[in-house]
Structure formats: structure tokens, C-alpha cells
């Protein structure tokens, strides 16, 4: 739960920049970037810090149960493997 949500909040801006770099030059985009930091600077100058977190809410709603299931499965499999080894 909470650990996954925090990880999502911390890494989300990086995913936003990655997506923007992947989509540059595609239909409907007119901005081009020379690299990662060029993208960060241009986006920050044009849109501010909020643009890096655009859409983070739905991502957290998706991540919270996903992380809980992942950690729960890990603990279950860990106990089962200890039992049979």
C-alpha cells in the first residue's frame, strides 16, 4: 500500500518526461527535445511543476492495490517456500 504510493509519487515525474520524449514528433505535438534535461527544463518553463504530476491521481489509485497484492503474494510465497525447504 503506502510504500507503493510513495514510490509512485517519487517516480511519476520521471515517467512523465519519458512519455513526453517518446511522443515527441507524433501527431499533435510540435515540441522537440534534445534530451532528458532539455525536456525537463522546457516543460517546467512552459507549464510549471504541476505538469510533471498531471494524471498522478489515477496512477496512485491503480498502484495502491497492485502493490498490496504484490507484497502479500511475496510474503505468502516466502512462507510456503520456507515450509517446503
PDB file of N, CA and C in Angstrom:
ATOM      1  N   UNK A   1       0.687  -1.207   0.000  1.00  0.00           N
ATOM      2  CA  UNK A   1       0.000   0.000   0.000  1.00  0.00           C
ATOM      3  C   UNK A   1       0.736   1.293   0.000  1.00  0.00           C
ATOM      4  N   UNK A   2       1.059   1.783   1.175  1.00  0.00           N
ATOM      5  CA  UNK A   2       1.605   3.146   1.302  1.00  0.00           C
ATOM      6  C   UNK A   2       2.984   3.276   0.676  1.00  0.00           C
ATOM      7  N   UNK A   3       3.792   2.240   0.775  1.00  0.00           N
ATOM      8  CA  UNK A   3       5.124   2.283   0.171  1.00  0.00           C
ATOM      9  C   UNK A   3       5.047   2.404  -1.338  1.00  0.00           C
ATOM     10  N   UNK A   4       4.117   1.689  -1.930  1.00  0.00           N
ATOM     11  CA  UNK A   4       3.930   1.764  -3.375  1.00  0.00           C
ATOM     12  C   UNK A   4       3.420   3.119  -3.812  1.00  0.00           C
ATOM     13  N   UNK A   5       2.556   3.704  -3.008  1.00  0.00           N
ATOM     14  CA  UNK A   5       2.033   5.030  -3.319  1.00  0.00           C
ATOM     15  C   UNK A   5       3.164   6.055  -3.275  1.00  0.00           C
ATOM     16  N   UNK A   6       3.996   5.982  -2.251  1.00  0.00           N
ATOM     17  CA  UNK A   6       5.129   6.912  -2.150  1.00  0.00           C
ATOM     18  C   UNK A   6       6.100   6.727  -3.311  1.00  0.00           C
ATOM     19  N   UNK A   7       6.380   5.485  -3.649  1.00  0.00           N
ATOM     20  CA  UNK A   7       7.272   5.226  -4.787  1.00  0.00           C
ATOM     21  C   UNK A   7       6.678   5.799  -6.065  1.00  0.00           C
ATOM     22  N   UNK A   8       5.375   5.668  -6.223  1.00  0.00           N
ATOM     23  CA  UNK A   8       4.708   6.218  -7.397  1.00  0.00           C
ATOM     24  C   UNK A   8       4.794   7.731  -7.458  1.00  0.00           C
ATOM     25  N   UNK A   9       4.624   8.387  -6.315  1.00  0.00           N
ATOM     26  CA  UNK A   9       4.725   9.845  -6.276  1.00  0.00           C
ATOM     27  C   UNK A   9       6.131  10.332  -6.600  1.00  0.00           C
ATOM     28  N   UNK A  10       7.117   9.579  -6.134  1.00  0.00           N
ATOM     29  CA  UNK A  10       8.507   9.981  -6.355  1.00  0.00           C
ATOM     30  C   UNK A  10       8.927   9.754  -7.807  1.00  0.00           C
ATOM     31  N   UNK A  11       8.498   8.658  -8.400  1.00  0.00           N
ATOM     32  CA  UNK A  11       8.958   8.320  -9.748  1.00  0.00           C
ATOM     33  C   UNK A  11       8.057   8.848 -10.861  1.00  0.00           C
ATOM     34  N   UNK A  12       6.877   9.342 -10.539  1.00  0.00           N
ATOM     35  CA  UNK A  12       5.939   9.772 -11.574  1.00  0.00           C
ATOM     36  C   UNK A  12       6.484  10.877 -12.488  1.00  0.00           C
ATOM     37  N   UNK A  13       7.169  11.892 -11.956  1.00  0.00           N
ATOM     38  CA  UNK A  13       7.707  12.912 -12.863  1.00  0.00           C
ATOM     39  C   UNK A  13       8.667  12.321 -13.911  1.00  0.00           C
ATOM     40  N   UNK A  14       9.454  11.347 -13.512  1.00  0.00           N
ATOM     41  CA  UNK A  14      10.356  10.704 -14.463  1.00  0.00           C
ATOM     42  C   UNK A  14       9.569   9.994 -15.560  1.00  0.00           C
ATOM     43  N   UNK A  15       8.481   9.340 -15.205  1.00  0.00           N
ATOM     44  CA  UNK A  15       7.641   8.676 -16.206  1.00  0.00           C
ATOM     45  C   UNK A  15       6.992   9.697 -17.143  1.00  0.00           C
ATOM     46  N   UNK A  16       6.620  10.849 -16.596  1.00  0.00           N
ATOM     47  CA  UNK A  16       6.036  11.895 -17.431  1.00  0.00           C
ATOM     48  C   UNK A  16       7.036  12.359 -18.479  1.00  0.00           C
ATOM     49  N   UNK A  17       8.262  12.596 -18.064  1.00  0.00           N
ATOM     50  CA  UNK A  17       9.307  13.026 -19.007  1.00  0.00           C
ATOM     51  C   UNK A  17       9.570  11.926 -20.036  1.00  0.00           C
ATOM     52  N   UNK A  18       9.618  10.685 -19.605  1.00  0.00           N
ATOM     53  CA  UNK A  18       9.841   9.571 -20.531  1.00  0.00           C
ATOM     54  C   UNK A  18       8.742   9.523 -21.588  1.00  0.00           C
ATOM     55  N   UNK A  19       7.497   9.662 -21.158  1.00  0.00           N
ATOM     56  CA  UNK A  19       6.380   9.656 -22.112  1.00  0.00           C
ATOM     57  C   UNK A  19       6.463  10.821 -23.083  1.00  0.00           C
ATOM     58  N   UNK A  20       6.821  11.987 -22.584  1.00  0.00           N
ATOM     59  CA  UNK A  20       6.926  13.155 -23.457  1.00  0.00           C
ATOM     60  C   UNK A  20       8.030  12.969 -24.495  1.00  0.00           C
ATOM     61  N   UNK A  21       9.126  12.367 -24.085  1.00  0.00           N
ATOM     62  CA  UNK A  21      10.208  12.094 -25.030  1.00  0.00           C
ATOM     63  C   UNK A  21       9.776  11.065 -26.071  1.00  0.00           C
ATOM     64  N   UNK A  22       9.033  10.071 -25.649  1.00  0.00           N
ATOM     65  CA  UNK A  22       8.573   9.048 -26.581  1.00  0.00           C
ATOM     66  C   UNK A  22       7.562   9.597 -27.581  1.00  0.00           C
ATOM     67  N   UNK A  23       6.751  10.547 -27.152  1.00  0.00           N
ATOM     68  CA  UNK A  23       5.690  11.066 -28.003  1.00  0.00           C
ATOM     69  C   UNK A  23       6.099  12.263 -28.858  1.00  0.00           C
ATOM     70  N   UNK A  24       7.298  12.783 -28.632  1.00  0.00           N
ATOM     71  CA  UNK A  24       7.693  13.959 -29.415  1.00  0.00           C
ATOM     72  C   UNK A  24       7.716  13.620 -30.909  1.00  0.00           C
ATOM     73  N   UNK A  25       7.220  14.548 -31.687  1.00  0.00           N
ATOM     74  CA  UNK A  25       7.169  14.349 -33.124  1.00  0.00           C
ATOM     75  C   UNK A  25       5.960  13.572 -33.608  1.00  0.00           C
ATOM     76  N   UNK A  26       5.170  13.029 -32.676  1.00  0.00           N
ATOM     77  CA  UNK A  26       3.975  12.306 -33.096  1.00  0.00           C
ATOM     78  C   UNK A  26       2.870  13.299 -33.416  1.00  0.00           C
ATOM     79  N   UNK A  27       1.813  12.799 -33.935  1.00  0.00           N
ATOM     80  CA  UNK A  27       0.696  13.641 -34.349  1.00  0.00           C
ATOM     81  C   UNK A  27       0.193  14.492 -33.180  1.00  0.00           C
ATOM     82  N   UNK A  28       0.067  15.774 -33.399  1.00  0.00           N
ATOM     83  CA  UNK A  28      -0.462  16.673 -32.381  1.00  0.00           C
ATOM     84  C   UNK A  28       0.596  17.292 -31.478  1.00  0.00           C
ATOM     85  N   UNK A  29       1.855  16.910 -31.647  1.00  0.00           N
ATOM     86  CA  UNK A  29       2.913  17.516 -30.836  1.00  0.00           C
ATOM     87  C   UNK A  29       3.816  18.335 -31.746  1.00  0.00           C
ATOM     88  N   UNK A  30       4.218  19.496 -31.240  1.00  0.00           N
ATOM     89  CA  UNK A  30       5.091  20.341 -32.037  1.00  0.00           C
ATOM     90  C   UNK A  30       6.405  20.665 -31.330  1.00  0.00           C
ATOM     91  N   UNK A  31       6.569  20.187 -30.123  1.00  0.00           N
ATOM     92  CA  UNK A  31       7.781  20.437 -29.357  1.00  0.00           C
ATOM     93  C   UNK A  31       8.761  19.293 -29.545  1.00  0.00           C
ATOM     94  N   UNK A  32      10.029  19.646 -29.718  1.00  0.00           N
ATOM     95  CA  UNK A  32      11.047  18.598 -29.783  1.00  0.00           C
ATOM     96  C   UNK A  32      12.095  18.875 -28.706  1.00  0.00           C
ATOM     97  N   UNK A  33      12.651  17.817 -28.202  1.00  0.00           N
ATOM     98  CA  UNK A  33      13.616  17.898 -27.110  1.00  0.00           C
ATOM     99  C   UNK A  33      14.930  17.267 -27.564  1.00  0.00           C
ATOM    100  N   UNK A  34      16.033  17.818 -27.059  1.00  0.00           N
ATOM    101  CA  UNK A  34      17.336  17.242 -27.396  1.00  0.00           C
ATOM    102  C   UNK A  34      17.742  16.141 -26.423  1.00  0.00           C
ATOM    103  N   UNK A  35      17.040  16.031 -25.313  1.00  0.00           N
ATOM    104  CA  UNK A  35      17.346  15.008 -24.329  1.00  0.00           C
ATOM    105  C   UNK A  35      16.491  15.162 -23.090  1.00  0.00           C
ATOM    106  N   UNK A  36      16.814  14.364 -22.094  1.00  0.00           N
ATOM    107  CA  UNK A  36      16.038  14.317 -20.857  1.00  0.00           C
ATOM    108  C   UNK A  36      15.969  15.677 -20.165  1.00  0.00           C
ATOM    109  N   UNK A  37      17.125  16.275 -19.902  1.00  0.00           N
ATOM    110  CA  UNK A  37      17.148  17.532 -19.147  1.00  0.00           C
ATOM    111  C   UNK A  37      16.579  18.693 -19.949  1.00  0.00           C
ATOM    112  N   UNK A  38      16.734  18.673 -21.277  1.00  0.00           N
ATOM    113  CA  UNK A  38      16.112  19.683 -22.120  1.00  0.00           C
ATOM    114  C   UNK A  38      14.598  19.598 -21.990  1.00  0.00           C
ATOM    115  N   UNK A  39      14.069  18.388 -21.948  1.00  0.00           N
ATOM    116  CA  UNK A  39      12.639  18.178 -21.778  1.00  0.00           C
ATOM    117  C   UNK A  39      12.179  18.703 -20.421  1.00  0.00           C
ATOM    118  N   UNK A  40      12.901  18.393 -19.371  1.00  0.00           N
ATOM    119  CA  UNK A  40      12.540  18.852 -18.023  1.00  0.00           C
ATOM    120  C   UNK A  40      12.496  20.374 -17.976  1.00  0.00           C
ATOM    121  N   UNK A  41      13.526  21.022 -18.515  1.00  0.00           N
ATOM    122  CA  UNK A  41      13.601  22.484 -18.469  1.00  0.00           C
ATOM    123  C   UNK A  41      12.469  23.114 -19.276  1.00  0.00           C
ATOM    124  N   UNK A  42      12.238  22.634 -20.497  1.00  0.00           N
ATOM    125  CA  UNK A  42      11.203  23.224 -21.345  1.00  0.00           C
ATOM    126  C   UNK A  42       9.807  23.027 -20.751  1.00  0.00           C
ATOM    127  N   UNK A  43       9.546  21.854 -20.221  1.00  0.00           N
ATOM    128  CA  UNK A  43       8.230  21.587 -19.631  1.00  0.00           C
ATOM    129  C   UNK A  43       8.023  22.446 -18.393  1.00  0.00           C
ATOM    130  N   UNK A  44       9.035  22.544 -17.555  1.00  0.00           N
ATOM    131  CA  UNK A  44       8.922  23.363 -16.345  1.00  0.00           C
ATOM    132  C   UNK A  44       8.705  24.831 -16.687  1.00  0.00           C
ATOM    133  N   UNK A  45       9.455  25.335 -17.672  1.00  0.00           N
ATOM    134  CA  UNK A  45       9.312  26.743 -18.054  1.00  0.00           C
ATOM    135  C   UNK A  45       7.934  27.039 -18.630  1.00  0.00           C
ATOM    136  N   UNK A  46       7.392  26.110 -19.397  1.00  0.00           N
ATOM    137  CA  UNK A  46       6.112  26.355 -20.065  1.00  0.00           C
ATOM    138  C   UNK A  46       4.905  26.067 -19.176  1.00  0.00           C
ATOM    139  N   UNK A  47       4.979  24.987 -18.357  1.00  0.00           N
ATOM    140  CA  UNK A  47       3.799  24.526 -17.621  1.00  0.00           C
ATOM    141  C   UNK A  47       3.945  24.547 -16.099  1.00  0.00           C
ATOM    142  N   UNK A  48       5.155  24.636 -15.591  1.00  0.00           N
ATOM    143  CA  UNK A  48       5.368  24.603 -14.151  1.00  0.00           C
ATOM    144  C   UNK A  48       5.462  23.179 -13.619  1.00  0.00           C
ATOM    145  N   UNK A  49       5.630  23.061 -12.317  1.00  0.00           N
ATOM    146  CA  UNK A  49       5.845  21.761 -11.669  1.00  0.00           C
ATOM    147  C   UNK A  49       4.630  20.848 -11.775  1.00  0.00           C
ATOM    148  N   UNK A  50       3.448  21.431 -11.838  1.00  0.00           N
ATOM    149  CA  UNK A  50       2.225  20.636 -11.885  1.00  0.00           C
ATOM    150  C   UNK A  50       2.138  19.711 -13.085  1.00  0.00           C
ATOM    151  N   UNK A  51       2.760  20.093 -14.190  1.00  0.00           N
ATOM    152  CA  UNK A  51       2.696  19.265 -15.401  1.00  0.00           C
ATOM    153  C   UNK A  51       3.365  17.912 -15.197  1.00  0.00           C
ATOM    154  N   UNK A  52       4.354  17.848 -14.340  1.00  0.00           N
ATOM    155  CA  UNK A  52       5.051  16.581 -14.085  1.00  0.00           C
ATOM    156  C   UNK A  52       4.171  15.600 -13.314  1.00  0.00           C
ATOM    157  N   UNK A  53       3.141  16.110 -12.652  1.00  0.00           N
ATOM    158  CA  UNK A  53       2.242  15.266 -11.863  1.00  0.00           C
ATOM    159  C   UNK A  53       0.848  15.149 -12.483  1.00  0.00           C
ATOM    160  N   UNK A  54       0.690  15.600 -13.714  1.00  0.00           N
ATOM    161  CA  UNK A  54      -0.599  15.512 -14.400  1.00  0.00           C
ATOM    162  C   UNK A  54      -0.980  14.041 -14.584  1.00  0.00           C
ATOM    163  N   UNK A  55      -2.099  13.615 -13.995  1.00  0.00           N
ATOM    164  CA  UNK A  55      -2.544  12.231 -14.095  1.00  0.00           C
ATOM    165  C   UNK A  55      -2.065  11.319 -12.984  1.00  0.00           C
ATOM    166  N   UNK A  56      -1.397  11.873 -11.979  1.00  0.00           N
ATOM    167  CA  UNK A  56      -0.850  11.041 -10.909  1.00  0.00           C
ATOM    168  C   UNK A  56      -1.950  10.405 -10.055  1.00  0.00           C
ATOM    169  N   UNK A  57      -3.102  11.057  -9.955  1.00  0.00           N
ATOM    170  CA  UNK A  57      -4.186  10.531  -9.109  1.00  0.00           C
ATOM    171  C   UNK A  57      -4.647   9.154  -9.550  1.00  0.00           C
ATOM    172  N   UNK A  58      -4.925   8.994 -10.829  1.00  0.00           N
ATOM    173  CA  UNK A  58      -5.384   7.695 -11.324  1.00  0.00           C
ATOM    174  C   UNK A  58      -4.270   6.657 -11.238  1.00  0.00           C
ATOM    175  N   UNK A  59      -3.040   7.090 -11.373  1.00  0.00           N
ATOM    176  CA  UNK A  59      -1.911   6.173 -11.246  1.00  0.00           C
ATOM    177  C   UNK A  59      -1.809   5.638  -9.815  1.00  0.00           C
ATOM    178  N   UNK A  60      -2.043   6.482  -8.838  1.00  0.00           N
ATOM    179  CA  UNK A  60      -1.989   6.046  -7.439  1.00  0.00           C
ATOM    180  C   UNK A  60      -3.148   5.105  -7.132  1.00  0.00           C
ATOM    181  N   UNK A  61      -4.325   5.412  -7.675  1.00  0.00           N
ATOM    182  CA  UNK A  61      -5.474   4.517  -7.475  1.00  0.00           C
ATOM    183  C   UNK A  61      -5.161   3.130  -8.031  1.00  0.00           C
ATOM    184  N   UNK A  62      -4.417   3.085  -9.128  1.00  0.00           N
ATOM    185  CA  UNK A  62      -4.029   1.806  -9.720  1.00  0.00           C
ATOM    186  C   UNK A  62      -2.916   1.136  -8.914  1.00  0.00           C
ATOM    187  N   UNK A  63      -1.978   1.918  -8.410  1.00  0.00           N
ATOM    188  CA  UNK A  63      -0.798   1.359  -7.745  1.00  0.00           C
ATOM    189  C   UNK A  63      -1.071   0.804  -6.357  1.00  0.00           C
ATOM    190  N   UNK A  64      -1.945   1.426  -5.601  1.00  0.00           N
ATOM    191  CA  UNK A  64      -2.158   1.004  -4.212  1.00  0.00           C
ATOM    192  C   UNK A  64      -2.575  -0.461  -4.114  1.00  0.00           C
ATOM    193  N   UNK A  65      -3.616  -0.898  -4.807  1.00  0.00           N
ATOM    194  CA  UNK A  65      -3.961  -2.320  -4.703  1.00  0.00           C
ATOM    195  C   UNK A  65      -2.927  -3.224  -5.370  1.00  0.00           C
ATOM    196  N   UNK A  66      -2.320  -2.752  -6.430  1.00  0.00           N
ATOM    197  CA  UNK A  66      -1.300  -3.538  -7.109  1.00  0.00           C
ATOM    198  C   UNK A  66      -0.128  -3.840  -6.173  1.00  0.00           C
ATOM    199  N   UNK A  67       0.342  -2.835  -5.464  1.00  0.00           N
ATOM    200  CA  UNK A  67       1.458  -3.014  -4.538  1.00  0.00           C
ATOM    201  C   UNK A  67       1.062  -3.913  -3.372  1.00  0.00           C
ATOM    202  N   UNK A  68      -0.147  -3.743  -2.874  1.00  0.00           N
ATOM    203  CA  UNK A  68      -0.608  -4.587  -1.766  1.00  0.00           C
ATOM    204  C   UNK A  68      -0.646  -6.055  -2.178  1.00  0.00           C
ATOM    205  N   UNK A  69      -1.146  -6.332  -3.362  1.00  0.00           N
ATOM    206  CA  UNK A  69      -1.187  -7.717  -3.857  1.00  0.00           C
ATOM    207  C   UNK A  69       0.223  -8.252  -4.060  1.00  0.00           C
ATOM    208  N   UNK A  70       1.101  -7.426  -4.598  1.00  0.00           N
ATOM    209  CA  UNK A  70       2.483  -7.857  -4.840  1.00  0.00           C
ATOM    210  C   UNK A  70       3.177  -8.229  -3.525  1.00  0.00           C
ATOM    211  N   UNK A  71       3.100  -7.379  -2.517  1.00  0.00           N
ATOM    212  CA  UNK A  71       3.746  -7.672  -1.244  1.00  0.00           C
ATOM    213  C   UNK A  71       3.075  -8.845  -0.533  1.00  0.00           C
ATOM    214  N   UNK A  72       1.759  -8.924  -0.610  1.00  0.00           N
ATOM    215  CA  UNK A  72       1.054 -10.051   0.002  1.00  0.00           C
ATOM    216  C   UNK A  72       1.437 -11.368  -0.637  1.00  0.00           C
ATOM    217  N   UNK A  73       1.538 -11.390  -1.956  1.00  0.00           N
ATOM    218  CA  UNK A  73       1.950 -12.601  -2.671  1.00  0.00           C
ATOM    219  C   UNK A  73       3.371 -12.992  -2.306  1.00  0.00           C
ATOM    220  N   UNK A  74       4.240 -11.994  -2.204  1.00  0.00           N
ATOM    221  CA  UNK A  74       5.630 -12.266  -1.836  1.00  0.00           C
ATOM    222  C   UNK A  74       5.710 -12.933  -0.471  1.00  0.00           C
ATOM    223  N   UNK A  75       4.997 -12.374   0.499  1.00  0.00           N
ATOM    224  CA  UNK A  75       5.029 -12.941   1.856  1.00  0.00           C
ATOM    225  C   UNK A  75       4.457 -14.358   1.873  1.00  0.00           C
ATOM    226  N   UNK A  76       3.371 -14.591   1.153  1.00  0.00           N
ATOM    227  CA  UNK A  76       2.772 -15.913   1.089  1.00  0.00           C
ATOM    228  C   UNK A  76       3.738 -16.921   0.470  1.00  0.00           C
ATOM    229  N   UNK A  77       4.336 -16.570  -0.643  1.00  0.00           N
ATOM    230  CA  UNK A  77       5.279 -17.475  -1.301  1.00  0.00           C
ATOM    231  C   UNK A  77       6.535 -17.694  -0.464  1.00  0.00           C
ATOM    232  N   UNK A  78       6.944 -16.679   0.260  1.00  0.00           N
ATOM    233  CA  UNK A  78       8.101 -16.804   1.143  1.00  0.00           C
ATOM    234  C   UNK A  78       7.809 -17.834   2.246  1.00  0.00           C
ATOM    235  N   UNK A  79       6.630 -17.726   2.855  1.00  0.00           N
ATOM    236  CA  UNK A  79       6.258 -18.687   3.906  1.00  0.00           C
ATOM    237  C   UNK A  79       6.137 -20.105   3.353  1.00  0.00           C
ATOM    238  N   UNK A  80       5.528 -20.242   2.185  1.00  0.00           N
ATOM    239  CA  UNK A  80       5.382 -21.565   1.580  1.00  0.00           C
ATOM    240  C   UNK A  80       6.735 -22.173   1.220  1.00  0.00           C
ATOM    241  N   UNK A  81       7.645 -21.359   0.733  1.00  0.00           N
ATOM    242  CA  UNK A  81       8.960 -21.884   0.366  1.00  0.00           C
ATOM    243  C   UNK A  81       9.750 -22.282   1.611  1.00  0.00           C
ATOM    244  N   UNK A  82       9.590 -21.579   2.718  1.00  0.00           N
ATOM    245  CA  UNK A  82      10.266 -21.935   3.960  1.00  0.00           C
ATOM    246  C   UNK A  82       9.718 -23.257   4.512  1.00  0.00           C
ATOM    247  N   UNK A  83       8.441 -23.470   4.302  1.00  0.00           N
ATOM    248  CA  UNK A  83       7.789 -24.682   4.791  1.00  0.00           C
ATOM    249  C   UNK A  83       8.299 -25.921   4.078  1.00  0.00           C
ATOM    250  N   UNK A  84       8.566 -25.800   2.794  1.00  0.00           N
ATOM    251  CA  UNK A  84       8.952 -26.973   1.988  1.00  0.00           C
ATOM    252  C   UNK A  84      10.443 -27.066   1.727  1.00  0.00           C
ATOM    253  N   UNK A  85      11.224 -26.174   2.261  1.00  0.00           N
ATOM    254  CA  UNK A  85      12.678 -26.241   2.047  1.00  0.00           C
ATOM    255  C   UNK A  85      13.421 -26.508   3.315  1.00  0.00           C
TER     256      UNK A  85
END
